[in-house]
Short mmCIF file of C-alpha atoms in Angstrom, two decimals:
data_model
loop_
_atom_site.label_atom_id
_atom_site.label_comp_id
_atom_site.label_asym_id
_atom_site.label_seq_id
_atom_site.Cartn_x
_atom_site.Cartn_y
_atom_site.Cartn_z
CA MET A 1 -12.02 -1.15 -15.53
CA SER A 2 -14.33 -2.22 -12.71
CA GLU A 3 -16.71 0.04 -10.79
CA ARG A 4 -14.77 -0.67 -7.60
CA THR A 5 -11.40 0.22 -9.08
CA ILE A 6 -12.69 3.48 -10.56
CA PHE A 7 -14.26 4.43 -7.22
CA LEU A 8 -11.07 3.70 -5.26
CA GLN A 9 -9.06 5.88 -7.62
CA ALA A 10 -11.62 8.69 -7.76
CA ILE A 11 -11.80 9.24 -4.00
CA GLU A 12 -8.09 10.01 -4.00
CA ILE A 13 -8.48 12.96 -6.39
CA ALA A 14 -9.03 16.14 -4.38
CA ASP A 15 -9.80 18.62 -7.16
CA PRO A 16 -13.43 18.29 -8.39
CA ALA A 17 -12.52 19.17 -11.99
CA ASP A 18 -9.70 16.62 -12.04
CA ARG A 19 -12.02 14.01 -10.59
CA GLN A 20 -14.65 14.64 -13.25
CA ALA A 21 -11.98 14.42 -15.95
CA TYR A 22 -10.81 11.11 -14.52
CA LEU A 23 -14.38 9.75 -14.49
CA ASP A 24 -14.83 10.83 -18.11
CA GLN A 25 -11.73 8.87 -19.07
CA ALA A 26 -12.31 5.82 -16.87
CA CYS A 27 -16.02 5.31 -17.60
CA GLN A 28 -15.56 5.78 -21.36
CA GLY A 29 -19.09 6.98 -21.99
CA ASP A 30 -20.78 4.19 -20.01
CA ALA A 31 -23.62 6.15 -18.41
CA SER A 32 -24.69 3.30 -16.12
CA LEU A 33 -21.16 2.79 -14.82
CA ARG A 34 -20.73 6.54 -14.33
CA GLU A 35 -23.97 6.74 -12.34
CA GLN A 36 -22.97 3.84 -10.09
CA VAL A 37 -19.54 5.31 -9.37
CA GLU A 38 -20.94 8.77 -8.64
CA SER A 39 -23.48 7.18 -6.29
CA LEU A 40 -20.63 5.47 -4.42
CA LEU A 41 -18.71 8.75 -4.22
CA LYS A 42 -21.73 10.57 -2.83
CA THR A 43 -22.31 7.87 -0.22
CA HIS A 44 -18.64 7.92 0.73
CA GLU A 45 -18.68 11.67 1.30
CA GLU A 46 -21.86 11.47 3.36
CA THR A 47 -20.59 8.64 5.55
CA SER A 48 -17.10 10.10 6.06
CA GLN A 49 -18.52 12.25 8.85
CA PHE A 50 -19.71 9.12 10.61
CA LEU A 51 -16.13 7.94 11.18
CA GLU A 52 -15.50 10.33 14.06
CA THR A 53 -13.92 7.49 16.01
CA PRO A 54 -11.93 4.47 14.76
CA ALA A 55 -14.12 1.58 13.63
CA VAL A 56 -12.77 -0.87 16.20
CA SER A 57 -15.73 -3.21 15.90
CA PHE A 58 -14.60 -4.52 12.50
CA ASP A 59 -13.45 -8.13 12.41
CA SER A 60 -9.90 -8.45 11.14
CA ALA A 61 -11.11 -10.17 7.98
CA ASP A 62 -13.46 -7.29 7.20
CA GLN A 63 -11.21 -4.31 7.85
CA ALA A 64 -11.77 -1.70 5.17
CA THR A 65 -9.29 0.85 3.90
CA VAL A 66 -11.03 3.97 2.74
CA VAL A 67 -8.62 4.91 -0.03
CA HIS A 68 -7.39 1.47 -1.05
CA ASP A 69 -9.33 -1.67 -0.40
CA SER A 70 -8.32 -4.33 2.09
CA THR A 71 -6.95 -6.68 -0.57
CA ASP A 72 -4.12 -4.20 -0.99
CA ASP A 73 -3.02 -5.00 2.58
CA ARG A 74 -2.16 -8.52 1.50
CA GLU A 75 -0.87 -7.89 -1.99
CA GLU A 76 2.77 -8.57 -1.12
CA ARG A 77 2.12 -11.80 0.74
CA GLU A 78 -0.80 -13.86 -0.53
CA PRO A 79 -0.42 -16.57 -3.17
CA GLU A 80 -1.59 -15.31 -6.54
CA THR A 81 -3.79 -16.85 -9.18
CA THR A 82 -2.79 -17.47 -12.76
CA THR A 83 -4.86 -14.42 -13.76
CA ALA A 84 -2.12 -12.08 -12.55
CA GLU A 85 0.48 -14.16 -14.35
CA LEU A 86 -1.44 -13.89 -17.60
CA GLU A 87 -1.79 -10.12 -17.19
CA LEU A 88 1.88 -9.73 -16.36
CA LYS A 89 3.19 -11.92 -19.17
CA LYS A 90 1.84 -9.43 -21.72
CA TYR A 91 4.64 -7.09 -20.66
CA LEU A 92 7.43 -9.64 -20.25
CA ASP A 93 10.06 -10.90 -22.64
CA PRO A 94 10.64 -14.67 -22.76
CA PRO A 95 12.47 -16.01 -19.68
CA THR A 96 16.06 -17.24 -19.81
CA ARG A 97 15.53 -19.49 -16.77
CA GLU A 98 13.42 -22.61 -17.03
CA GLY A 99 10.12 -22.38 -15.17
CA TRP A 100 10.33 -18.60 -14.60
CA LEU A 101 7.68 -16.19 -15.88
CA GLY A 102 9.76 -13.88 -18.06
CA ARG A 103 12.00 -10.82 -18.17
CA LEU A 104 11.20 -7.18 -17.39
CA GLY A 105 14.22 -5.21 -18.53
CA HIS A 106 17.19 -6.77 -16.75
CA TYR A 107 14.97 -8.35 -14.09
CA GLU A 108 14.08 -12.03 -14.35
CA ILE A 109 10.60 -12.60 -12.86
CA GLU A 110 10.40 -15.80 -10.79
CA GLU A 111 6.90 -15.80 -9.31
CA ILE A 112 3.89 -13.71 -8.33
CA LEU A 113 3.84 -12.92 -4.61
CA GLY A 114 0.42 -11.29 -4.58
CA ARG A 115 -2.01 -8.90 -6.13
CA GLY A 116 -4.04 -6.01 -4.72
CA ALA A 117 -6.46 -3.47 -6.15
CA PHE A 118 -3.63 -1.32 -7.50
CA GLY A 119 -0.76 -3.60 -8.35
CA ILE A 120 0.97 -6.92 -8.76
CA VAL A 121 4.00 -7.85 -6.65
CA ALA A 122 6.53 -10.36 -7.93
CA LYS A 123 9.78 -11.91 -6.79
CA ALA A 124 12.59 -11.28 -9.27
CA PHE A 125 16.34 -11.49 -9.80
CA ASP A 126 18.37 -8.44 -10.78
CA GLU A 127 20.74 -9.73 -13.48
CA ARG A 128 22.98 -6.66 -13.27
CA LEU A 129 23.53 -6.56 -9.51
CA HIS A 130 22.94 -10.27 -8.90
CA ARG A 131 20.43 -9.92 -6.08
CA VAL A 132 16.87 -10.98 -5.34
CA VAL A 133 14.37 -8.12 -5.40
CA ALA A 134 10.63 -7.52 -5.18
CA ILE A 135 8.97 -5.75 -8.08
CA LYS A 136 5.67 -3.94 -7.60
CA MET A 137 3.91 -3.25 -10.90
CA LEU A 138 0.93 -1.00 -11.43
CA SER A 139 -2.09 -3.01 -12.57
CA PRO A 140 -2.27 -2.95 -16.39
CA GLU A 141 -5.84 -1.59 -16.31
CA LEU A 142 -4.63 1.43 -14.29
CA ALA A 143 -1.34 2.05 -16.07
CA THR A 144 -2.83 4.38 -18.69
CA THR A 145 -4.64 6.71 -16.26
CA SER A 146 -2.95 9.67 -14.61
CA PRO A 147 -4.10 9.46 -10.94
CA PRO A 148 -2.88 5.87 -10.42
CA ARG A 149 0.46 6.72 -12.03
CA LYS A 150 0.84 9.72 -9.74
CA ARG A 151 0.05 7.64 -6.67
CA PHE A 152 2.50 5.00 -7.79
CA LEU A 153 5.31 7.52 -8.28
CA ARG A 154 4.44 9.18 -4.96
CA GLU A 155 4.93 5.87 -3.17
CA ALA A 156 8.34 5.46 -4.78
CA ARG A 157 9.49 8.97 -3.94
CA SER A 158 8.11 8.82 -0.41
CA ALA A 159 9.85 5.58 0.44
CA ALA A 160 13.06 6.52 -1.38
CA ALA A 161 13.28 9.72 0.65
CA VAL A 162 13.85 7.70 3.82
CA GLN A 163 16.97 5.57 4.05
CA GLN A 164 16.76 3.64 7.29
CA GLU A 165 17.17 -0.01 8.21
CA ASN A 166 13.55 -0.39 9.36
CA ILE A 167 12.01 0.83 6.10
CA VAL A 168 11.81 -1.25 2.92
CA ALA A 169 14.37 0.19 0.51
CA ILE A 170 13.38 1.36 -2.97
CA HIS A 171 16.10 0.51 -5.50
CA ALA A 172 14.58 1.93 -8.68
CA VAL A 173 11.39 3.15 -10.33
CA GLU A 174 10.63 2.62 -14.02
CA GLU A 175 7.74 3.60 -16.28
CA GLU A 176 8.19 1.33 -19.31
CA PRO A 177 6.74 -0.98 -20.53
CA ILE A 178 4.54 -0.62 -17.43
CA PRO A 179 5.18 1.47 -14.29
CA TYR A 180 7.00 -0.55 -11.64
CA LEU A 181 9.06 -0.20 -8.47
CA VAL A 182 12.09 -2.30 -7.65
CA MET A 183 12.24 -2.89 -3.91
CA GLU A 184 14.19 -4.74 -1.29
CA TYR A 185 12.90 -8.32 -1.07
CA ILE A 186 11.80 -9.37 2.43
CA PRO A 187 11.27 -13.16 2.57
CA GLY A 188 9.71 -13.28 6.04
CA PRO A 189 6.08 -12.91 7.20
CA THR A 190 4.08 -9.81 7.99
CA LEU A 191 3.36 -8.90 11.59
CA GLN A 192 -0.28 -9.73 10.88
CA GLN A 193 0.68 -13.24 9.83
CA ARG A 194 2.82 -13.62 12.94
CA MET A 195 -0.13 -12.68 15.17
CA ASP A 196 -2.53 -14.88 13.20
CA THR A 197 -0.20 -17.81 13.90
CA LYS A 198 0.88 -17.09 17.48
CA GLY A 199 -1.91 -14.95 18.91
CA PRO A 200 -0.79 -12.45 21.60
CA LEU A 201 2.97 -11.94 21.54
CA GLU A 202 5.40 -12.10 24.45
CA MET A 203 6.24 -8.76 26.05
CA SER A 204 9.88 -8.99 24.98
CA GLU A 205 8.80 -9.49 21.36
CA ILE A 206 6.31 -6.62 21.55
CA LEU A 207 9.02 -4.29 22.84
CA ARG A 208 11.57 -5.39 20.25
CA ILE A 209 9.17 -5.02 17.32
CA GLY A 210 7.66 -1.81 18.70
CA ARG A 211 11.06 -0.14 19.10
CA GLN A 212 11.98 -0.91 15.51
CA ILE A 213 8.67 0.39 14.14
CA ALA A 214 9.18 3.56 16.17
CA SER A 215 12.72 3.89 14.84
CA GLY A 216 11.54 3.64 11.24
CA LEU A 217 8.77 6.16 11.85
CA ALA A 218 11.22 8.56 13.50
CA ALA A 219 13.33 8.49 10.33
CA ALA A 220 10.28 9.22 8.17
CA HIS A 221 9.10 11.98 10.48
CA ALA A 222 12.58 13.54 10.43
CA VAL A 223 12.03 14.32 6.73
CA ASN A 224 8.44 15.52 7.39
CA LEU A 225 6.83 12.38 6.01
CA ILE A 226 3.71 10.81 7.55
CA HIS A 227 2.99 7.18 6.64
CA ARG A 228 -0.78 7.35 7.44
CA ASP A 229 -1.36 3.59 7.23
CA ILE A 230 0.67 1.88 9.96
CA LYS A 231 -0.89 -1.53 10.65
CA PRO A 232 0.32 -5.13 11.12
CA SER A 233 -0.04 -6.08 7.45
CA ASN A 234 2.31 -3.23 6.49
CA ILE A 235 5.00 -4.40 8.92
CA LEU A 236 7.31 -7.03 7.44
CA LEU A 237 9.58 -9.28 9.51
CA THR A 238 12.82 -10.61 8.08
CA ASP A 239 13.74 -14.28 8.38
CA GLY A 240 16.68 -15.46 10.45
CA PRO A 241 17.93 -15.23 14.04
CA GLN A 242 18.46 -11.45 13.82
CA GLU A 243 14.87 -10.66 12.84
CA ARG A 244 14.37 -7.08 11.73
CA VAL A 245 11.23 -5.01 11.22
CA LYS A 246 10.63 -3.37 7.83
CA ILE A 247 7.87 -0.79 7.31
CA SER A 248 6.29 -1.14 3.85
CA ASP A 249 3.60 0.40 1.65
CA PHE A 250 4.10 4.16 1.43
CA GLY A 251 1.19 4.50 -1.00
CA LEU A 252 -0.72 6.81 1.37
CA ALA A 253 2.28 8.74 2.69
CA ARG A 254 2.24 12.54 2.59
CA ALA A 255 4.55 15.37 3.54
CA VAL A 256 3.43 17.26 6.64
CA ASP A 257 3.10 20.46 4.62
CA ASP A 258 1.22 18.84 1.71
CA ALA A 259 -1.99 20.87 1.44
CA SER A 260 -3.67 18.22 -0.71
CA MET A 261 -3.58 15.94 2.26
CA THR A 262 -6.83 17.22 3.72
CA SER A 263 -8.23 19.63 1.14
CA SER A 264 -10.65 17.04 -0.19
CA GLY A 265 -11.93 16.01 3.24
CA MET A 266 -11.44 12.40 2.19
CA ILE A 267 -10.34 9.83 4.73
CA ALA A 268 -7.23 7.81 3.96
CA GLY A 269 -6.09 4.89 6.05
CA THR A 270 -7.47 1.84 7.84
CA PRO A 271 -10.22 2.66 10.38
CA MET A 272 -9.15 0.18 13.05
CA TYR A 273 -5.72 1.81 13.39
CA MET A 274 -6.23 5.47 12.48
CA ALA A 275 -6.13 8.42 14.86
CA PRO A 276 -9.41 10.27 15.59
CA GLU A 277 -8.25 13.37 13.69
CA GLN A 278 -7.42 11.18 10.71
CA ALA A 279 -10.88 9.62 10.82
CA ARG A 280 -12.38 13.11 10.85
CA GLY A 281 -10.36 14.16 7.80
CA GLU A 282 -8.49 16.85 9.73
CA THR A 283 -4.94 18.13 9.31
CA LEU A 284 -2.39 15.54 10.43
CA ASP A 285 1.13 15.49 11.75
CA HIS A 286 3.46 12.73 12.95
CA ARG A 287 1.27 12.05 15.99
CA ALA A 288 -1.26 10.26 13.75
CA ASP A 289 1.38 7.61 13.01
CA LEU A 290 2.15 7.32 16.72
CA PHE A 291 -1.53 6.68 17.46
CA SER A 292 -1.51 3.93 14.83
CA LEU A 293 1.64 2.50 16.38
CA GLY A 294 -0.15 2.43 19.74
CA SER A 295 -3.01 0.52 18.13
CA VAL A 296 -0.54 -2.00 16.71
CA LEU A 297 1.15 -2.41 20.11
CA TYR A 298 -2.24 -3.04 21.70
CA GLN A 299 -3.09 -5.67 19.10
CA MET A 300 0.26 -7.40 19.59
CA ALA A 301 -0.49 -7.63 23.31
CA SER A 302 -4.13 -8.68 23.00
CA GLY A 303 -4.03 -10.86 19.87
#
């Protein structure tokens, strides 16, 4: 497991004893690796206080997510290398369709859609229900460690708790042979890709997309769930004349009354879009998501 991956997982663990236990397991006695990771953790804690305001000076290509790295933002959309295919095929049965990658239970895997720091996303076909789905699998190198598994299951439960047309639906969650989520497949682009292509959007489009994001957030907030990472790359747009917004990636979501949300003082989210109180590691409520929505609206208007 890489230094970067261990660091990204460790900063999510609030309890010091649990974090040390995770480092013991992840570093596997490698003193040099342990020292490097602990140095990164110390630097992260010291610099967290610096983020008292959103880091709006970042270029879009360099935006950093404090809990999960920026490659995660694109994991469901970017073309993937054969490396991910090779990793994934270890857990797949032989395919029944020519040219496909293999089978995972009753799901036939067609292609890799992308890969981030925490998982691999693939397009698949559900043989039982005869529908196209997206499958998000925990990276094999993380599948045996407890914190990543917990985060993975939290994402599934968070998203599954909200049933609303503007939120990507979770169909199932499985743990064998590797933890994976079965999700609604959205064939269209992300909002980030739309803006990269078109630049500033027309006011009518901004209002239409903004209303749907707000509607999805209202449904999440109604069950006391805060997304904490609303940004253009987490907003999917369906294909077709009746384009619909779908909010994705509930990996950082928390219940409003979840004490672990701020007990560690760690910052979770993407600096360019987060509310000031989120950047300071303070207690959050639904207004943090509304601030992020405002940042997204501004970017849609300004390009």
